[in-house]
Short mmCIF file of C-alpha atoms in Angstrom, two decimals:
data_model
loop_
_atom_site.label_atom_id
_atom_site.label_comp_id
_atom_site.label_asym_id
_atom_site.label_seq_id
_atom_site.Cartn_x
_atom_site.Cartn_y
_atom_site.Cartn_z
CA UNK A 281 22.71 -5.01 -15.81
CA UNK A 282 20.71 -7.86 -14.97
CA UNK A 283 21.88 -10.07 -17.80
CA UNK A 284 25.28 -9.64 -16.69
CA UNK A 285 24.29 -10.43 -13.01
CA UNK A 286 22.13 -13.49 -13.53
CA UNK A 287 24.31 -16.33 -14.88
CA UNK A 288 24.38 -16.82 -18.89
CA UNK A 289 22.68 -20.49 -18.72
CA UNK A 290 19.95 -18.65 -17.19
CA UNK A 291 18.65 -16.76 -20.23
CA UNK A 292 16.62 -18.09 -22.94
CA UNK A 293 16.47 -16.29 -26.99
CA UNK A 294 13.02 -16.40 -26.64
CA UNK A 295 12.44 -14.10 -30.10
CA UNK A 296 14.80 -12.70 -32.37
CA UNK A 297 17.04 -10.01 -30.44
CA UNK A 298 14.84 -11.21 -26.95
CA UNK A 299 16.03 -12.84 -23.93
CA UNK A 300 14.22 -13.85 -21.26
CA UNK A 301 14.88 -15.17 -17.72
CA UNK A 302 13.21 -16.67 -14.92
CA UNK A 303 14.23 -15.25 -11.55
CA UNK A 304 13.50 -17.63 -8.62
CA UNK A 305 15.10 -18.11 -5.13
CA UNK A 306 17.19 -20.83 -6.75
CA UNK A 307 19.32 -18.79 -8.41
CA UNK A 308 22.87 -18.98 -7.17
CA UNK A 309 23.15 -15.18 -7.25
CA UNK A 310 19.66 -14.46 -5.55
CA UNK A 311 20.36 -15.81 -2.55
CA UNK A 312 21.63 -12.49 -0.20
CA UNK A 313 21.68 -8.61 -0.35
CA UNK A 314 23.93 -8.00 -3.71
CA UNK A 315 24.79 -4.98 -5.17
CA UNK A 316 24.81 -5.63 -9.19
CA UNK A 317 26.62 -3.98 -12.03
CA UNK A 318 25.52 -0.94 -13.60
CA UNK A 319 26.24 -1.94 -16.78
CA UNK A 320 24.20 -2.11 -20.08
CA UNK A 321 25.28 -2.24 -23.50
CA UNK A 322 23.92 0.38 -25.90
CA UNK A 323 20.68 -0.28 -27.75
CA UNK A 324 19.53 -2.59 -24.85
CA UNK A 325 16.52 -1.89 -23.08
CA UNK A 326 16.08 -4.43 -19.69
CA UNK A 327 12.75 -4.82 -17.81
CA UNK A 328 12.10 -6.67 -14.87
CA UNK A 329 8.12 -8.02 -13.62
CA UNK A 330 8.88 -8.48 -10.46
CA UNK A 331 6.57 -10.78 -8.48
CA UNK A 332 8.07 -10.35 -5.59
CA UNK A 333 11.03 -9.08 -4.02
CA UNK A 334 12.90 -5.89 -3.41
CA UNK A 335 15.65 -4.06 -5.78
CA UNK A 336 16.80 -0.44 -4.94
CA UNK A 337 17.90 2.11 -7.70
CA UNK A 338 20.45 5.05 -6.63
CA UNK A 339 21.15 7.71 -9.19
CA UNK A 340 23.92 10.23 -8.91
CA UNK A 341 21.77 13.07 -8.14
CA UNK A 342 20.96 11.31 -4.80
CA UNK A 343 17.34 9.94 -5.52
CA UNK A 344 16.02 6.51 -5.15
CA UNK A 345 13.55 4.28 -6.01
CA UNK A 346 12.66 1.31 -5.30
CA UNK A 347 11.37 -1.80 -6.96
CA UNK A 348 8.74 -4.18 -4.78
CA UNK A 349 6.23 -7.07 -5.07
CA UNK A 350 3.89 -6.34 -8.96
CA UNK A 351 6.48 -3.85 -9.37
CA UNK A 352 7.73 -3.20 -13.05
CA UNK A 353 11.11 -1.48 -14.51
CA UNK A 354 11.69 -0.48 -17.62
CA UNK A 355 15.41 0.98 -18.50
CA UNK A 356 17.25 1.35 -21.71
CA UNK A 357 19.61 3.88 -19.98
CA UNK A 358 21.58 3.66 -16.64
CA UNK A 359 23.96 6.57 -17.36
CA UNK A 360 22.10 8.09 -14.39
CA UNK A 361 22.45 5.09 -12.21
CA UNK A 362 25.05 5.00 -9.38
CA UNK A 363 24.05 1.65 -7.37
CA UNK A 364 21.33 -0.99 -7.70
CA UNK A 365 20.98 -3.13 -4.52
CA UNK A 366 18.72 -6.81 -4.35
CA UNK A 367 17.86 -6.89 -0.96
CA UNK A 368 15.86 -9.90 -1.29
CA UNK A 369 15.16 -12.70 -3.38
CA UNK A 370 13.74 -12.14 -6.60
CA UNK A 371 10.98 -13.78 -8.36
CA UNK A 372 9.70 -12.97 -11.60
CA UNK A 373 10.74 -12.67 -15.45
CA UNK A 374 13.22 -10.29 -16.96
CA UNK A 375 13.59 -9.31 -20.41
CA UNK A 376 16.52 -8.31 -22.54
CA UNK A 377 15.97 -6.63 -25.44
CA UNK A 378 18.48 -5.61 -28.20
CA UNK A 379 16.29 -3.02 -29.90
CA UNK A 380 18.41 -3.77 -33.68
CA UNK A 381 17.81 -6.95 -33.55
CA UNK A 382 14.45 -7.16 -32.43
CA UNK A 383 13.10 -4.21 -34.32
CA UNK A 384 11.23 -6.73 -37.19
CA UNK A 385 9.81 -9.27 -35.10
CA UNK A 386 8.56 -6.66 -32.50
CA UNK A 387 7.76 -4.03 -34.99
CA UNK A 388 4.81 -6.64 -36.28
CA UNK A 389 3.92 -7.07 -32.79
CA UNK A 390 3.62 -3.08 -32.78
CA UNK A 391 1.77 -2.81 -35.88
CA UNK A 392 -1.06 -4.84 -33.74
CA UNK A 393 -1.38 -1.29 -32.18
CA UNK A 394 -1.77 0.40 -35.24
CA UNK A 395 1.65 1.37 -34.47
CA UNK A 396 4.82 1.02 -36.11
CA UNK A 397 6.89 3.73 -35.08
CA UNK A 398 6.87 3.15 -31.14
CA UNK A 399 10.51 1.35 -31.64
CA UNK A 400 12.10 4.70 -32.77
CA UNK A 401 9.76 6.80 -29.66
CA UNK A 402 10.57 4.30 -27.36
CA UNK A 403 14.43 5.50 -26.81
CA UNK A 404 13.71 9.13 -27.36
CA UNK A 405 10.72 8.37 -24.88
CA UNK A 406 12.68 6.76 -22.22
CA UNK A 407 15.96 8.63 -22.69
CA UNK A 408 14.06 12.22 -22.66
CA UNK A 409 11.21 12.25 -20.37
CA UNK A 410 12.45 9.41 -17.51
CA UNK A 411 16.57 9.83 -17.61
CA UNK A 412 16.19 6.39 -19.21
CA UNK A 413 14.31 4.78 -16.37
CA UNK A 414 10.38 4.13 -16.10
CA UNK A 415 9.49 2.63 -11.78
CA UNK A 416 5.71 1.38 -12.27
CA UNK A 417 5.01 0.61 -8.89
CA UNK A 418 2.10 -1.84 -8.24
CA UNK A 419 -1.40 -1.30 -9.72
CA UNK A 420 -4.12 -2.12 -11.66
CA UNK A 421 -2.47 -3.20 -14.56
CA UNK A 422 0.54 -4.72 -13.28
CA UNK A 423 -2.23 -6.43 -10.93
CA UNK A 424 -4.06 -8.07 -14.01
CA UNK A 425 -0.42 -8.92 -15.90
CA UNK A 426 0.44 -10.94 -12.87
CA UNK A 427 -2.67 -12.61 -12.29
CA UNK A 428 -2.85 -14.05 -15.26
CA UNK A 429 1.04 -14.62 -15.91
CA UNK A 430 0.46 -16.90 -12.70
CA UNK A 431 -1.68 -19.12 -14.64
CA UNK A 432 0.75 -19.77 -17.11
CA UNK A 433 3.20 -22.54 -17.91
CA UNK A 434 6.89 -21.63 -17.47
CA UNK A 435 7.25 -22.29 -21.13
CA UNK A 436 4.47 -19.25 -22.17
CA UNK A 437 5.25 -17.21 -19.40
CA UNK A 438 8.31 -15.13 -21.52
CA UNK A 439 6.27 -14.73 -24.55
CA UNK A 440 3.75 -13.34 -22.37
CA UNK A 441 5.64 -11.01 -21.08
CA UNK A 442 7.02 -10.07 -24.19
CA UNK A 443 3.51 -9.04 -25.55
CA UNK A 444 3.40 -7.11 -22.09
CA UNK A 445 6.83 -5.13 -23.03
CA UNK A 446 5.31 -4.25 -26.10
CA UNK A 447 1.58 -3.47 -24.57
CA UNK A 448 3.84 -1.09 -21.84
CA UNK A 449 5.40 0.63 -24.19
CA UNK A 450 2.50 1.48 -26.57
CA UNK A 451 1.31 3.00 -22.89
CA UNK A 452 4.30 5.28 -22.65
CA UNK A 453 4.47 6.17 -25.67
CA UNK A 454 0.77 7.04 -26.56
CA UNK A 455 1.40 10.57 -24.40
CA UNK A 456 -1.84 9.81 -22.21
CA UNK A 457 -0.32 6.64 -19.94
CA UNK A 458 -1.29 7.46 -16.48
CA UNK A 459 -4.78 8.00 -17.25
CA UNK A 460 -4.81 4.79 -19.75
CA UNK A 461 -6.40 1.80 -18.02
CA UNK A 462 -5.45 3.34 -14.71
CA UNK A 463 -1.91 3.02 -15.54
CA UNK A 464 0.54 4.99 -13.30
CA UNK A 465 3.40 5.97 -14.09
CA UNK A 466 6.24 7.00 -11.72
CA UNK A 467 9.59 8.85 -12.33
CA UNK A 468 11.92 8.83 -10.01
CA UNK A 469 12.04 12.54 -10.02
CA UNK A 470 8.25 12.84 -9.92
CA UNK A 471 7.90 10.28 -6.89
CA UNK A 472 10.67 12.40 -5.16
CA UNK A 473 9.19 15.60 -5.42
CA UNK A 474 5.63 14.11 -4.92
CA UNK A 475 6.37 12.46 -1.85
CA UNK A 476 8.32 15.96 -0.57
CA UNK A 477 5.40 17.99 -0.95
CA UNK A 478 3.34 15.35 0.89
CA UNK A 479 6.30 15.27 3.64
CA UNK A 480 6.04 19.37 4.06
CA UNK A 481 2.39 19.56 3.96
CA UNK A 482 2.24 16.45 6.95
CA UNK A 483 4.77 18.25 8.93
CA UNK A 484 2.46 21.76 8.85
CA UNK A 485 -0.38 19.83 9.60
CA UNK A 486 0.49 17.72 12.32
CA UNK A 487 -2.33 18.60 14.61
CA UNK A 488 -4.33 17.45 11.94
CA UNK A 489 -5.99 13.50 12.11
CA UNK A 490 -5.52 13.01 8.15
CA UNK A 491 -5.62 9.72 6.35
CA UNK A 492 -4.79 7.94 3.71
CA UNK A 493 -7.82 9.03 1.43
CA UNK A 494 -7.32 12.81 2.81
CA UNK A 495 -3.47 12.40 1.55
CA UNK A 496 -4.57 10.86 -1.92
CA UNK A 497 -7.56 13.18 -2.99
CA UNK A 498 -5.22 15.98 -2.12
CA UNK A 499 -2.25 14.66 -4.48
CA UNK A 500 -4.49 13.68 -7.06
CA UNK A 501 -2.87 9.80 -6.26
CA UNK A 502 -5.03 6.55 -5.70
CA UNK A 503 -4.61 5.43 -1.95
CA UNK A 504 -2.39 2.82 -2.93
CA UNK A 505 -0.19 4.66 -5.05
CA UNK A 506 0.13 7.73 -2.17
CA UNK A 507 1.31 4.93 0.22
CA UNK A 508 3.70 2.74 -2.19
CA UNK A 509 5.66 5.84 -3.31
CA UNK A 510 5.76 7.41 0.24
CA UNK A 511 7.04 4.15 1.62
CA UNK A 512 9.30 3.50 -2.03
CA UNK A 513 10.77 7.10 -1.08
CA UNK A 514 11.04 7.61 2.57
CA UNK A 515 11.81 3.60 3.46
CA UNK A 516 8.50 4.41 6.10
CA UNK A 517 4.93 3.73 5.60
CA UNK A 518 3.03 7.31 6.28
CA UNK A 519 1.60 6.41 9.88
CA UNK A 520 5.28 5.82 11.02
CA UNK A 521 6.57 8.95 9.34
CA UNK A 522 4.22 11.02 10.79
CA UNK A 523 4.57 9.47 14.37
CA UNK A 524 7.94 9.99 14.34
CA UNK A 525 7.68 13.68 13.36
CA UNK A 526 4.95 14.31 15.88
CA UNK A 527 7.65 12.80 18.68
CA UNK A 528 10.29 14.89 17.21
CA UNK A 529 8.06 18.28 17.76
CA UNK A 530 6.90 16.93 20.95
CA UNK A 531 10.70 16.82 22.22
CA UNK A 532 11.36 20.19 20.91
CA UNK A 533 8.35 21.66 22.98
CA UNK A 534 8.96 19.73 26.09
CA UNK A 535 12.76 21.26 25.94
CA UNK A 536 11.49 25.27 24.76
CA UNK A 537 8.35 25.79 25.49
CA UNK A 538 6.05 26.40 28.25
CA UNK A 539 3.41 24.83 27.20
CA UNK A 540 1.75 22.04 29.75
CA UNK A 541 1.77 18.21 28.29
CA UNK A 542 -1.65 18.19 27.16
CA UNK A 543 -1.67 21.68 25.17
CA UNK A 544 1.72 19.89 23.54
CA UNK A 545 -0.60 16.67 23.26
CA UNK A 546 -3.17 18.29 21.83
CA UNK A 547 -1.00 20.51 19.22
CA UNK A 548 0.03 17.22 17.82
CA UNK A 549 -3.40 16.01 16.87
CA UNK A 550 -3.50 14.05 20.32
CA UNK A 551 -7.33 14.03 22.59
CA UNK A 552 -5.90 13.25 25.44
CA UNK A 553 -2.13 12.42 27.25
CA UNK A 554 -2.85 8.87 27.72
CA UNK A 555 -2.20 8.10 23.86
CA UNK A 556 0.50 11.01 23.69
CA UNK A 557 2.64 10.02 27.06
CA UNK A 558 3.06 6.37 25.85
CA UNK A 559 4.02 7.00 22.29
CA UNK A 560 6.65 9.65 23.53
CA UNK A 561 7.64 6.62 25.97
CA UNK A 562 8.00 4.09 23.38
CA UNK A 563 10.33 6.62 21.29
CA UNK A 564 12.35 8.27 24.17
CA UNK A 565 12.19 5.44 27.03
CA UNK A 566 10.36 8.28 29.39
CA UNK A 567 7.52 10.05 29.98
CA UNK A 568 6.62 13.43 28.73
CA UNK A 569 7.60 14.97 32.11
CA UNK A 570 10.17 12.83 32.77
CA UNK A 571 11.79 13.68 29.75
CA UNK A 572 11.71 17.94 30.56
CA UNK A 573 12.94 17.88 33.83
CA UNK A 574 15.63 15.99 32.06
CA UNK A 575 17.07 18.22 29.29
CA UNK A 576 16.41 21.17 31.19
CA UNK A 577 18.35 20.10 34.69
CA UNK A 578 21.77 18.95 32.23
#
């Protein structure tokens, strides 16, 4: 995938089996929204630190994830994969890994671990439990990794990341990652059903003045986690979402209801109308009243 996007001359054999490459706005294909192949050779596993930028993953079942600033992705399999979109320019390192020829030099990088069979779980892993995809959305590990990869020369930065790979996949494969140094771990089919149950529960609740903390103790998520997927999912951060919702209800009861403005205010979590009349304005270009004498006089 992303070593056939990014031009050949781009990638470095950094180790046995391991290519790296060093994603800046400078490269000739980085420059605009692109959609890239979905292409990768068998035995290959790809993974992308992304400093910053955007890249969105489609799979044929209709869910999406997407890839953002401290963001990490991990795939060895994009069977499942229908589209991946760069929206922005990317900056960062990605690895290519041909697990054959790699297995010796990274199985003694394993064996640090006390490990030597996390080459053989790793595509079992992968392939099994994530439809051969792993989103790590930024957090406190990918936090640290980036920190300190940003005080490396270009020349270290690869084999840093490298010793990453290998440190990630220990993680995943240890069957206790998103409690291990805080690491979180995010499906795509996990975020999508996550961020579902968080969109149902908003919607009954919309009377309700809950915040970020409220939405995060709830879903067992860290603050920033609950608002990265929700946004990763929905293309919305939460106070937008649920604005937008609270408008959409508010219509409905203007147009069906008898209900004055300020019991239809105050069903939507609103005090008063003076907050309520001017968010319905912004979103419908009228007032409250303005807008039910409308719908019901067509």
């Amino acid at each position: 995938m992303f070593k056939e996007y990014f031009t050949s001359d781009a990638w470095v054999q950094t180790m046995p089996g391991i290519y790296s490459c060093l994603l800046n706005a400078e490269n000739p294909e980085n420059r605009n929204q692109k959609q890239i192949p979905v292409k990768l050779s068998s035995g290959v596993s790809e993974i992308l630190f992304c400093l910053r930028g955007k890249v969105t993953f489609c799979c044929k079942t209709g869910q999406t994830g997407q890839l953002i600033d401290q963001g990490i992705v991990l795939i060895s399999d994009c069977s499942q994969l229908e589209k991946v979109t760069i929206h922005e320019p990317l900056e960062g390192i990605c690895l290519s890994v041909c697990r054959s020829a790699a297995s010796e030099s990274l199985s003694n990088l394993y064996q640090a671990y006390g490990e030597d069979q996390i080459a053989a779980k790793q595509a079992n892993h992968l392939g099994k439990e994530w439809n051969g995809m792993c989103l790590l959305p930024r957090q406190v590990w990918s936090q640290s990794m980036f920190y300190s990869l940003s005080h490396l020369s270009i020349e270290n930065q690869s084999k840093y990341c490298i010793m990453k790979y290998v440190e990630l996949m220990y993680l995943l494969c240890s069957g206790d990652a998103e409690h291990h140094l805080h690491l979180e771990v995010w499906k795509i089919e996990r975020q999508r059903t996550l961020v579902e149950e968080m969109q149902e529960f908003l919607v009954q609740n919309l009377s309700e003045k809950l915040t970020i903390f409220d939405l995060s103790r709830r879903f067992h998520l860290s603050p920033t986690s609950c608002k990265t997927s929700f946004r990763a999912y929905s293309g919305k951060p939460i106070h937008r979402w649920i604005s937008e919702k609270r408008m959409e209800k508010a219509a409905t009861l203007l147009k069906d209801s008898d209900l004055s403005i300020l019991e239809i205010a105050q069903s939507l979590g609103y005090s008063g109308c003076s907050q309520f009349n001017a968010s319905f304005k912004r979103t419908y270009g009228e007032t409250p009243s303005q807008y039910r004498k409308n719908v019901r006089f067509k």
